[in-house]
PDB file of C-alpha atoms and ligand atoms in Angstrom:
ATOM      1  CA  UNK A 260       0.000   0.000   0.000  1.00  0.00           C
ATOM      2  CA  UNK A 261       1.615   3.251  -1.039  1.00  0.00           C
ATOM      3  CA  UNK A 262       1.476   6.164   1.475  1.00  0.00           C
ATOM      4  CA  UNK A 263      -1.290   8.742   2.115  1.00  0.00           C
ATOM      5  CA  UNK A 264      -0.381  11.955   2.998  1.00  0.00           C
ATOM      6  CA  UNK A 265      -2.383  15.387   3.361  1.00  0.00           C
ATOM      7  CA  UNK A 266       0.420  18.477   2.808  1.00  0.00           C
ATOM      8  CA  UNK A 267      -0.142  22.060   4.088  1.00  0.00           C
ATOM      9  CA  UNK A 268       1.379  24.489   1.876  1.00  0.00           C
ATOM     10  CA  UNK A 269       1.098  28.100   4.113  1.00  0.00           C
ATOM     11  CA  UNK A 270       2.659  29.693   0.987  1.00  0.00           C
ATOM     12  CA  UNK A 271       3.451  33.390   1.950  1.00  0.00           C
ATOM     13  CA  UNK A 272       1.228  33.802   5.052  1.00  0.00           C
ATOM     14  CA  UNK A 273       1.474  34.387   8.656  1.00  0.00           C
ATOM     15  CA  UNK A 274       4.173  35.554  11.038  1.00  0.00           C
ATOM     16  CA  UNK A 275       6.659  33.549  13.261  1.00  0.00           C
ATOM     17  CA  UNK A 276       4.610  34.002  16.512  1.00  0.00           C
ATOM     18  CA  UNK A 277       1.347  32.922  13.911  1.00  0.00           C
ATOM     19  CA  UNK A 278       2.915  30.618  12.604  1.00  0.00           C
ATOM     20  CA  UNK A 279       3.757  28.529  15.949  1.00  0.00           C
ATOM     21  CA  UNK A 280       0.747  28.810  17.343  1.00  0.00           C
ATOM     22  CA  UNK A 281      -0.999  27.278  14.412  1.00  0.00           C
ATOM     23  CA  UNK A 282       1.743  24.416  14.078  1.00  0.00           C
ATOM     24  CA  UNK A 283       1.018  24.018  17.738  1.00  0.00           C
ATOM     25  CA  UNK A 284      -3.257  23.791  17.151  1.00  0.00           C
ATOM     26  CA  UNK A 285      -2.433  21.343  13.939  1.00  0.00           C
ATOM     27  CA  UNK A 286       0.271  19.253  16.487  1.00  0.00           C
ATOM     28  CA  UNK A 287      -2.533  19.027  19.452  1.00  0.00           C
ATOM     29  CA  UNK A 288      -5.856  18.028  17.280  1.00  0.00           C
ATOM     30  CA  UNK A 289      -3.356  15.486  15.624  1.00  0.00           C
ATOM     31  CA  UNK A 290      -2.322  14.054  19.084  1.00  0.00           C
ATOM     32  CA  UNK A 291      -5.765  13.963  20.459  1.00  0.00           C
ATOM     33  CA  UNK A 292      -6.955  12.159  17.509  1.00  0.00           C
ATOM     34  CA  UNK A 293      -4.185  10.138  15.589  1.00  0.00           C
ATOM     35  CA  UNK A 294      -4.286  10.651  12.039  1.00  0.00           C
ATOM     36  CA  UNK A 295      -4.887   7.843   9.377  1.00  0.00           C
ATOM     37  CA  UNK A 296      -2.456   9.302   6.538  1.00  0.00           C
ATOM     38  CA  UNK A 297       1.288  10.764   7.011  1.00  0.00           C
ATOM     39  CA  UNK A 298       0.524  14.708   7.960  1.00  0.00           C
ATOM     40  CA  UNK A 299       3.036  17.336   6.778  1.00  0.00           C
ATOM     41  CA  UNK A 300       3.110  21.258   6.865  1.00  0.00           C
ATOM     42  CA  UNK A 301       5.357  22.947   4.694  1.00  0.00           C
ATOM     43  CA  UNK A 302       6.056  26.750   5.968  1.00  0.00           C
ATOM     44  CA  UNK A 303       7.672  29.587   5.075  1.00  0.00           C
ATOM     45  CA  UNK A 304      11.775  29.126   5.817  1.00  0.00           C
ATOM     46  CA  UNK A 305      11.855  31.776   8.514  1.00  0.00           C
ATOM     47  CA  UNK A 306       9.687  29.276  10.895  1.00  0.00           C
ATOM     48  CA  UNK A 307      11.229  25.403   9.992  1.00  0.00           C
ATOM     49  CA  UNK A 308      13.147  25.978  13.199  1.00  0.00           C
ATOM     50  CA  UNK A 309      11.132  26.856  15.438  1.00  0.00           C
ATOM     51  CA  UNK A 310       7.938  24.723  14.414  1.00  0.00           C
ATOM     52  CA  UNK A 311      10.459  21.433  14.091  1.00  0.00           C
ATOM     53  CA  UNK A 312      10.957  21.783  17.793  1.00  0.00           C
ATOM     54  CA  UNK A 313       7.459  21.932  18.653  1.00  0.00           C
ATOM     55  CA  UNK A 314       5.862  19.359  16.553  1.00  0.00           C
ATOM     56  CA  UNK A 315       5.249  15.639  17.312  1.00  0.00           C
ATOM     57  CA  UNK A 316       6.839  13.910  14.423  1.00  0.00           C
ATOM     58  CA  UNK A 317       4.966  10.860  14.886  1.00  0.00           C
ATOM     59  CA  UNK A 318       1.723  12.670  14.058  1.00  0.00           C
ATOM     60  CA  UNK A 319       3.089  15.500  12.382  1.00  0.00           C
ATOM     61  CA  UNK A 320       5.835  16.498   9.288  1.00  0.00           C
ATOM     62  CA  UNK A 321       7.897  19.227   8.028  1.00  0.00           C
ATOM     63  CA  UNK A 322       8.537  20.758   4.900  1.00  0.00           C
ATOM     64  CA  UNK A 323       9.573  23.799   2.963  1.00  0.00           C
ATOM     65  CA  UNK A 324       8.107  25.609   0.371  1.00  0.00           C
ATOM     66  CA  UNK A 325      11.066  25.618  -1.478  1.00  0.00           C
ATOM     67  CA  UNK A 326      14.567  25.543  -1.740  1.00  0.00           C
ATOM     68  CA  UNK A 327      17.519  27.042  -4.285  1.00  0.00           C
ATOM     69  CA  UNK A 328      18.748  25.474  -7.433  1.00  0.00           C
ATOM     70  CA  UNK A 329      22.169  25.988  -5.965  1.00  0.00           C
ATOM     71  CA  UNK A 330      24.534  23.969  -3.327  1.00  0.00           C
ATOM     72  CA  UNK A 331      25.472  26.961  -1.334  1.00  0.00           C
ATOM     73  CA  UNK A 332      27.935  30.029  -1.569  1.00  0.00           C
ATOM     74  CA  UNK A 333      27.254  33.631  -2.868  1.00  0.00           C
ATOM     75  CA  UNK A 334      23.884  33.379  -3.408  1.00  0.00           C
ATOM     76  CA  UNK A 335      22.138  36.504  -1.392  1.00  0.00           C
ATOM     77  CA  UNK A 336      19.206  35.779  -0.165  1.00  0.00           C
ATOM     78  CA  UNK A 337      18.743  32.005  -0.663  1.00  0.00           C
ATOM     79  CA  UNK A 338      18.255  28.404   1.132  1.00  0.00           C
ATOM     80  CA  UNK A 339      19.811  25.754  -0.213  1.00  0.00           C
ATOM     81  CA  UNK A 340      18.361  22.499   0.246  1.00  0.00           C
ATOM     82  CA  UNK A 341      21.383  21.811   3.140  1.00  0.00           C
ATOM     83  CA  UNK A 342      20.064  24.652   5.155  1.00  0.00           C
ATOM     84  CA  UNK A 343      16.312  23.008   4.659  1.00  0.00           C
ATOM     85  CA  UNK A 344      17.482  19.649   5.925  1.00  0.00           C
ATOM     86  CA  UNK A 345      19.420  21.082   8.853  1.00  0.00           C
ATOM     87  CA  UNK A 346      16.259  22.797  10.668  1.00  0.00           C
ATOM     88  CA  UNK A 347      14.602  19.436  10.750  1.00  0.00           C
ATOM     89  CA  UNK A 348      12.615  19.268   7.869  1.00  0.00           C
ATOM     90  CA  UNK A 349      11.944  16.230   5.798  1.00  0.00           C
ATOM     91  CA  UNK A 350      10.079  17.472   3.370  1.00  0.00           C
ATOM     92  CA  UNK A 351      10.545  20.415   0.182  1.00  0.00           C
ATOM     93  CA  UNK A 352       7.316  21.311  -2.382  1.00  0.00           C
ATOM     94  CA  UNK A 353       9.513  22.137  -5.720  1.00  0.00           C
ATOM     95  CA  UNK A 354       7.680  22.777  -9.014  1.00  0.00           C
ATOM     96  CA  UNK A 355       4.611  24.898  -7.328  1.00  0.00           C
ATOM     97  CA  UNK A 356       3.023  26.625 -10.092  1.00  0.00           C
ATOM     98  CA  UNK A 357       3.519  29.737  -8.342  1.00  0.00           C
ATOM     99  CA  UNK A 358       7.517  29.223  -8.449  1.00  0.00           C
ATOM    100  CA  UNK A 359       6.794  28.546 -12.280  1.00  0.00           C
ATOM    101  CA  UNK A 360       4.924  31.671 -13.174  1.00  0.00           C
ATOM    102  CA  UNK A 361       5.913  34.588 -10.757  1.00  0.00           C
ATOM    103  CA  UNK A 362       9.696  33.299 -10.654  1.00  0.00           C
ATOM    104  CA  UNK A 363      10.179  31.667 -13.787  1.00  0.00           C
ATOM    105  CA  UNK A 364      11.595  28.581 -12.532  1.00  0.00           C
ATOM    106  CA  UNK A 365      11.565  26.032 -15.762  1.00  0.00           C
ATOM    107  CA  UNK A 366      12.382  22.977 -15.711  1.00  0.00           C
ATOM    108  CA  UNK A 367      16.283  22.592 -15.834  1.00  0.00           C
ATOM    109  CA  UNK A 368      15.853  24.955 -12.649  1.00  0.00           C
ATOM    110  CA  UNK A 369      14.058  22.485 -11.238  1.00  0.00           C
ATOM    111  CA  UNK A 370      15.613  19.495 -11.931  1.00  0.00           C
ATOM    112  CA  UNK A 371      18.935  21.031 -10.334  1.00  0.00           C
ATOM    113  CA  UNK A 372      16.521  21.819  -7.147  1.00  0.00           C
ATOM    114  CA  UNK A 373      15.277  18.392  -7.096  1.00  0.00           C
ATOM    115  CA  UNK A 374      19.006  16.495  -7.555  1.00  0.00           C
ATOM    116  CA  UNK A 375      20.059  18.844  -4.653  1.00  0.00           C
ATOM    117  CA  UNK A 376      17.249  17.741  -2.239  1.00  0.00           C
ATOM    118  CA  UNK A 377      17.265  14.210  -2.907  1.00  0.00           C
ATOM    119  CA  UNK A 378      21.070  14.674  -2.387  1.00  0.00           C
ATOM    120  CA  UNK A 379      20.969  15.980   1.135  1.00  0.00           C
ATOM    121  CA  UNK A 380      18.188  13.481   1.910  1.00  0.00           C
ATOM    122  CA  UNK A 381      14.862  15.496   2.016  1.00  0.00           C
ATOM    123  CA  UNK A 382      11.650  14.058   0.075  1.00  0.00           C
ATOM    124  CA  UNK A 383      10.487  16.159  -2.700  1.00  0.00           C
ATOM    125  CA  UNK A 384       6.689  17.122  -3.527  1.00  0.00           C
ATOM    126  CA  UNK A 385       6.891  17.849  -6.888  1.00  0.00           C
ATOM    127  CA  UNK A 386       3.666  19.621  -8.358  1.00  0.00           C
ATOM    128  CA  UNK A 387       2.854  19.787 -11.642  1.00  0.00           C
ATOM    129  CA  UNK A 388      -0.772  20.988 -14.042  1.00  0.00           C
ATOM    130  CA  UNK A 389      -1.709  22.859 -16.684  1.00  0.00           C
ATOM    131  CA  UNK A 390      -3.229  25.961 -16.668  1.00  0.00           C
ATOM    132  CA  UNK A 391      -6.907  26.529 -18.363  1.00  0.00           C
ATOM    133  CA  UNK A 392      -5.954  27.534 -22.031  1.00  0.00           C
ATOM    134  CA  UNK A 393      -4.457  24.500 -21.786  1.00  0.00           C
ATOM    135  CA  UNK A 394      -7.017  21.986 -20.496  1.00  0.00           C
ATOM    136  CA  UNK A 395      -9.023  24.322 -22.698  1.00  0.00           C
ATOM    137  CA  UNK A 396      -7.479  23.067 -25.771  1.00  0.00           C
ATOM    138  CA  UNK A 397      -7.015  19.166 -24.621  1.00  0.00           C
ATOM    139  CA  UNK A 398      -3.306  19.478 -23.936  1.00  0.00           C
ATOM    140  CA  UNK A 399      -3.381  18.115 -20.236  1.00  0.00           C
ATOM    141  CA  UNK A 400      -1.504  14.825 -20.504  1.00  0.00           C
ATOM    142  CA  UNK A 401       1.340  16.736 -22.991  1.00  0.00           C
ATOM    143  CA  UNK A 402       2.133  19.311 -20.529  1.00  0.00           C
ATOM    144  CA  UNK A 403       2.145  17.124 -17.504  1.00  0.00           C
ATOM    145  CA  UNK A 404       4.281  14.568 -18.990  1.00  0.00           C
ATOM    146  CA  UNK A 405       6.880  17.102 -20.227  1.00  0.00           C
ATOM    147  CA  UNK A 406       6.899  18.739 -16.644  1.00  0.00           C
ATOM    148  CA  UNK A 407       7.371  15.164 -15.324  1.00  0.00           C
ATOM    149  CA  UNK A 408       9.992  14.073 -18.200  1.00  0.00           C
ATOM    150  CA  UNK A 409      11.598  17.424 -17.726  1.00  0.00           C
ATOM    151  CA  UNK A 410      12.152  17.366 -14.309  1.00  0.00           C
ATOM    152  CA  UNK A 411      12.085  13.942 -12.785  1.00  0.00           C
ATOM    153  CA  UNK A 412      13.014  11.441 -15.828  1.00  0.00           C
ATOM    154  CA  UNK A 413      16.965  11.509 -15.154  1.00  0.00           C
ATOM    155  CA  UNK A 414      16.788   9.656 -11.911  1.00  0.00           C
ATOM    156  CA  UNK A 415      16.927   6.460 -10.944  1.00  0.00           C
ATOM    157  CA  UNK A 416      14.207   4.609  -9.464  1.00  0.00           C
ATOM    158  CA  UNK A 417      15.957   4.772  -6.039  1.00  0.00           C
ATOM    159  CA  UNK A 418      15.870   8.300  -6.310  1.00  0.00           C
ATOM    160  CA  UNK A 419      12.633   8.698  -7.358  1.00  0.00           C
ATOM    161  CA  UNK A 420      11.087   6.338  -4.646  1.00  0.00           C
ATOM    162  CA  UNK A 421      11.644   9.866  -2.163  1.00  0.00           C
ATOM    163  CA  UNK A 422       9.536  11.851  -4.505  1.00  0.00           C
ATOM    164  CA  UNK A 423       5.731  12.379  -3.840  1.00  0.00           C
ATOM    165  CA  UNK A 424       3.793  13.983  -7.219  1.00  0.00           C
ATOM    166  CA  UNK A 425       0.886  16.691  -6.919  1.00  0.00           C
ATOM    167  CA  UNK A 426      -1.255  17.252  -9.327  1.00  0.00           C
ATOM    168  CA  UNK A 427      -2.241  20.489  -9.192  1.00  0.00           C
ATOM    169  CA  UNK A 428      -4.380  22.398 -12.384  1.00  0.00           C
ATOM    170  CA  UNK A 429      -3.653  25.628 -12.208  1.00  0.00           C
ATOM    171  CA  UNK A 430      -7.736  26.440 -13.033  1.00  0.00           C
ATOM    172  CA  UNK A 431      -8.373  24.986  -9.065  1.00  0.00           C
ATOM    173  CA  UNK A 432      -5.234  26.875  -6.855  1.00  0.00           C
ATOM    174  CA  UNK A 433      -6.753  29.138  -4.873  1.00  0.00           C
ATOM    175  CA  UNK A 434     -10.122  29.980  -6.822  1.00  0.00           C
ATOM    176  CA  UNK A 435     -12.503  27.788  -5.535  1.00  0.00           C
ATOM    177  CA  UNK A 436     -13.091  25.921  -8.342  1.00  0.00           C
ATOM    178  CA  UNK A 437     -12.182  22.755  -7.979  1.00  0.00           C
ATOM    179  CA  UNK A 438     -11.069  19.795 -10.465  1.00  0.00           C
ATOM    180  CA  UNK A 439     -14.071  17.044 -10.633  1.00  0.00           C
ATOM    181  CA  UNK A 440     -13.203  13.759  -8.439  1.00  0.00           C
ATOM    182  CA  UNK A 441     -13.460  12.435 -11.956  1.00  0.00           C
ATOM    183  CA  UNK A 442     -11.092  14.715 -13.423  1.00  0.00           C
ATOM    184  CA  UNK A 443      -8.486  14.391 -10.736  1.00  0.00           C
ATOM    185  CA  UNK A 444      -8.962  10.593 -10.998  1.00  0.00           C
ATOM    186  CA  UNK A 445      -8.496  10.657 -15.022  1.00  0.00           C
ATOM    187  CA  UNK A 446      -5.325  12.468 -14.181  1.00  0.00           C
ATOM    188  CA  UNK A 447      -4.070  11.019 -11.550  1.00  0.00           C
ATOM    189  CA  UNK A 448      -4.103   7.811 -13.706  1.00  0.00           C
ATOM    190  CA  UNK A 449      -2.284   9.107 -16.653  1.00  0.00           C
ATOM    191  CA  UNK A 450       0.533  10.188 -14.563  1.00  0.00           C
ATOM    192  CA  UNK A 451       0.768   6.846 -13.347  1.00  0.00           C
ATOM    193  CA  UNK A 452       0.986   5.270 -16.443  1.00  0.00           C
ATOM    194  CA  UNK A 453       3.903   8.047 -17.434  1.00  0.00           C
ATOM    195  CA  UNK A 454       5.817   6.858 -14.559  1.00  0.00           C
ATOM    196  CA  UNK A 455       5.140   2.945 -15.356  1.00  0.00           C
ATOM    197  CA  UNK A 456       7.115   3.264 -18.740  1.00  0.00           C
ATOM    198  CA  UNK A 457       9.280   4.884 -17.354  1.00  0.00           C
ATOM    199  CA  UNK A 458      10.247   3.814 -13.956  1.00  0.00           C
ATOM    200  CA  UNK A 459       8.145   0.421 -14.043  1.00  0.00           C
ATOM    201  CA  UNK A 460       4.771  -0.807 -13.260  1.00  0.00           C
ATOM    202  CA  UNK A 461       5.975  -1.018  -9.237  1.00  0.00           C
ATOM    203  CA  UNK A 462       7.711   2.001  -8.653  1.00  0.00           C
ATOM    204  CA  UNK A 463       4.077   3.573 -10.266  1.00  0.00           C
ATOM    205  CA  UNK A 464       2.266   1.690  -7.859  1.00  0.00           C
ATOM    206  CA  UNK A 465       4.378   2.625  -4.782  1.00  0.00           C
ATOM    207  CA  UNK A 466       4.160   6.617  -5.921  1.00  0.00           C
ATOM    208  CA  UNK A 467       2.283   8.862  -3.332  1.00  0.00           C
ATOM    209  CA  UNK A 468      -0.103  11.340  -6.227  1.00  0.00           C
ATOM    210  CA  UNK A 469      -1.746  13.918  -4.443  1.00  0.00           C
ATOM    211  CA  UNK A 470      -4.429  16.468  -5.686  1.00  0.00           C
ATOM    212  CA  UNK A 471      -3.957  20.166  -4.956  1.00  0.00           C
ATOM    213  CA  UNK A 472      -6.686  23.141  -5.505  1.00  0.00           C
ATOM    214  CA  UNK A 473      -9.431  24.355  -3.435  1.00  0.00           C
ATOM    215  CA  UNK A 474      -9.341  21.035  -1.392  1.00  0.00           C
ATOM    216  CA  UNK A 475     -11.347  21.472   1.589  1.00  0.00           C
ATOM    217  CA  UNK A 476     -13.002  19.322   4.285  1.00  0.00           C
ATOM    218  CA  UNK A 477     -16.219  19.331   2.298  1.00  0.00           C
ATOM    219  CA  UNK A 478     -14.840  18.128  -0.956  1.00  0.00           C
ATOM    220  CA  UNK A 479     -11.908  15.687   0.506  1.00  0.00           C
ATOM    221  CA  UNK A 480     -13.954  12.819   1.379  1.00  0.00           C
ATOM    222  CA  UNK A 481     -14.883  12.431  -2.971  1.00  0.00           C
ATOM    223  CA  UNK A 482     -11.932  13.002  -4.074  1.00  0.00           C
ATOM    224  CA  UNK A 483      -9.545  10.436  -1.771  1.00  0.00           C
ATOM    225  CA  UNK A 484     -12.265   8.305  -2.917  1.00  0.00           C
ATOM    226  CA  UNK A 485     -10.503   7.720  -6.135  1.00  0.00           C
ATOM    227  CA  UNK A 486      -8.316   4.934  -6.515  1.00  0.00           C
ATOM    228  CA  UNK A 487      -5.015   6.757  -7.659  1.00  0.00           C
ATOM    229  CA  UNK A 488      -5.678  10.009  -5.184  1.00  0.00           C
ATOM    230  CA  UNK A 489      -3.526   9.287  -2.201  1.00  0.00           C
ATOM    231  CA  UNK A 490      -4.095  12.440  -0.821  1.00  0.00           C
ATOM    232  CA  UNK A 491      -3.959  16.520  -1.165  1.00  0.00           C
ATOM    233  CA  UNK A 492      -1.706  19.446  -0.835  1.00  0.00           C
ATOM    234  CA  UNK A 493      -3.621  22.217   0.575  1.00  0.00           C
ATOM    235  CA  UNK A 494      -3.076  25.808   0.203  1.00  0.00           C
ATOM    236  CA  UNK A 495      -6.026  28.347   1.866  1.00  0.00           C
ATOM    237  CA  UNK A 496      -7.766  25.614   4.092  1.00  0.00           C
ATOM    238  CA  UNK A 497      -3.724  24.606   5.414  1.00  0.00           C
ATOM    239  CA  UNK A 498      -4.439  27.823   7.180  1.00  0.00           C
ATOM    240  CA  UNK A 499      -6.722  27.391  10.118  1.00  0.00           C
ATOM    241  CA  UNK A 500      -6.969  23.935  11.999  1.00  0.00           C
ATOM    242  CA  UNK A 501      -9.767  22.959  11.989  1.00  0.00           C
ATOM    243  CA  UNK A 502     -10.003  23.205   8.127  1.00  0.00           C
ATOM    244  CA  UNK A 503      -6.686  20.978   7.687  1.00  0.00           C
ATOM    245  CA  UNK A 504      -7.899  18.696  10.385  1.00  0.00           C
ATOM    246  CA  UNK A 505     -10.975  18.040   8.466  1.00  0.00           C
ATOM    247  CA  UNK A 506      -8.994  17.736   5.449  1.00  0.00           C
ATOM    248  CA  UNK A 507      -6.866  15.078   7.554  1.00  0.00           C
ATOM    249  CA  UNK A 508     -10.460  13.199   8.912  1.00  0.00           C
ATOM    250  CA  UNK A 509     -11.357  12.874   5.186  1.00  0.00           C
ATOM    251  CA  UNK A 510      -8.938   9.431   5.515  1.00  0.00           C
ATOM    252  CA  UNK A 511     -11.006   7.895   8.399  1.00  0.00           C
ATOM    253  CA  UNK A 512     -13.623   5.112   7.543  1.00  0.00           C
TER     254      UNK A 512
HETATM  255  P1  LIG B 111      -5.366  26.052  -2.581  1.00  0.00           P
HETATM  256  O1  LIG B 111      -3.815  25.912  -2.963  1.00  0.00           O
HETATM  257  O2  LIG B 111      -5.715  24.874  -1.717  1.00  0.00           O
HETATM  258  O3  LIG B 111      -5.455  27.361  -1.836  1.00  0.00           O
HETATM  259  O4  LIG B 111      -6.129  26.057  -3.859  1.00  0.00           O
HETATM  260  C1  LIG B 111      -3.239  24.670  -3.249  1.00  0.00           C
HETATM  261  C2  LIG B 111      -1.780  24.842  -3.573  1.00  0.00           C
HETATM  262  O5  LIG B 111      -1.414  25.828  -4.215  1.00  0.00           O
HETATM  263  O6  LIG B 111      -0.940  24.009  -3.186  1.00  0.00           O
END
């Protein structure tokens, strides 16, 4: 059985004295009532520290939001994937669609992001989807594949057994408009199939595929209903915790 996981992605929100206490609401609800998937919040930098010494990490995960293309030196105002894994984080999202639009990260930039994460032992969530003209016009499974091929398709299977896919269209991030169960499902497959030719039928079976915009506790439940959603990455409801508990719940019979 391949992993279930519900991610928190806080993107560019709340302070460091915020930002604890809501790491500390998610850590308590998720002591008082053990979760049924792997839970993980991925912050800002600025709070890894702090929030990896308060968390429970037998009910509760760390990530980053992101992490630099390069291994360290003059770089102003960067963290490199070594500084990430040294605050106690396991986890780094690379390939948000935000990072691809707003700071033009393509995918060479993110393949060198990805090698240098693996490398110093954090797991990668690597999100990929199209954007509407492009689901408009049918070109879905192209642009997914090439983000996958064009990114991920250079490691080895070893490697690639500490990545964890989100499929995220870029129609459903933050709008409220949310992909179909059925649409996420039809999706979800295809990317398994990419990663059957190319890493093997097990390897596909064994990847953790998540589904990412405008998940909340009211549409969860339907869409980890489908057989090749093995969870979400949630932006706005990662924000108050009672939402991402719900979100969390939507695993329990
Ligand atoms: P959303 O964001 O849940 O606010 O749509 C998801 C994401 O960007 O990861």
């Amino acid at each position: 059985m391949r992993k279930k996981i519900v991610a928190g992605n806080w993107k560019m929100n709340m302070s460091l004295q915020d930002g604890i206490e809501l790491a500390n609401e998610v850590n308590e609800s998720l002591l008082n009532d053990a979760p049924s998937c792997e839970v993980v919040i991925c912050t800002p930098f600025i709070h890894l520290a702090s929030v990896a010494g308060i968390i429970d990490t037998n009910v509760l995960k760390l990530g980053a939001e992101n992490c630099a293309d390069k291994a360290k030196g003059a770089y102003t105002g960067e963290v490199s994937a070594e500084m990430v894994k040294s605050t106690g984080a396991e986890y780094v999202i690379l390939g948000h669609s935000e990072r691809r639009a707003y700071y033009a990260e393509t995918p060479e930039i993110l393949k060198e992001k990805v090698n240098l994460a693996l490398a110093n032992g954090l797991k990668v969530i690597f999100c990929i989807g199209e954007v509407l003209e492009e689901r408009e016009s049918g070109k879905q499974n192209e642009v997914v594949e090439a983000q996958l091929s064009g990114s991920l398709f250079d490691l080895t299977a070893e490697q690639f057994a500490n990545v964890v896919l989100a499929y995220e269209p870029v129609w459903a991030i933050g709008t409220g408009k949310t992909a179909t169960a059925e649409q996420a499902e039809e999706m979800h497959a295809f990317i398994r199939k990419t990663i059957a030719e190319k890493f093997g039928k097990d390897v596909a079976e064994a990847t953790t595929i998540l589904y990412g915009g405008s998940c909340k506790p009211s549409n969860a439940k339907e869409l980890f209903a489908k057989p090749d959603v093995d969870g979400g990455l949630i932006g706005g409801a990662s924000l108050k915790a009672e939402d991402f508990k719900g979100i969390v719940d939507a695993w329990k019979a």
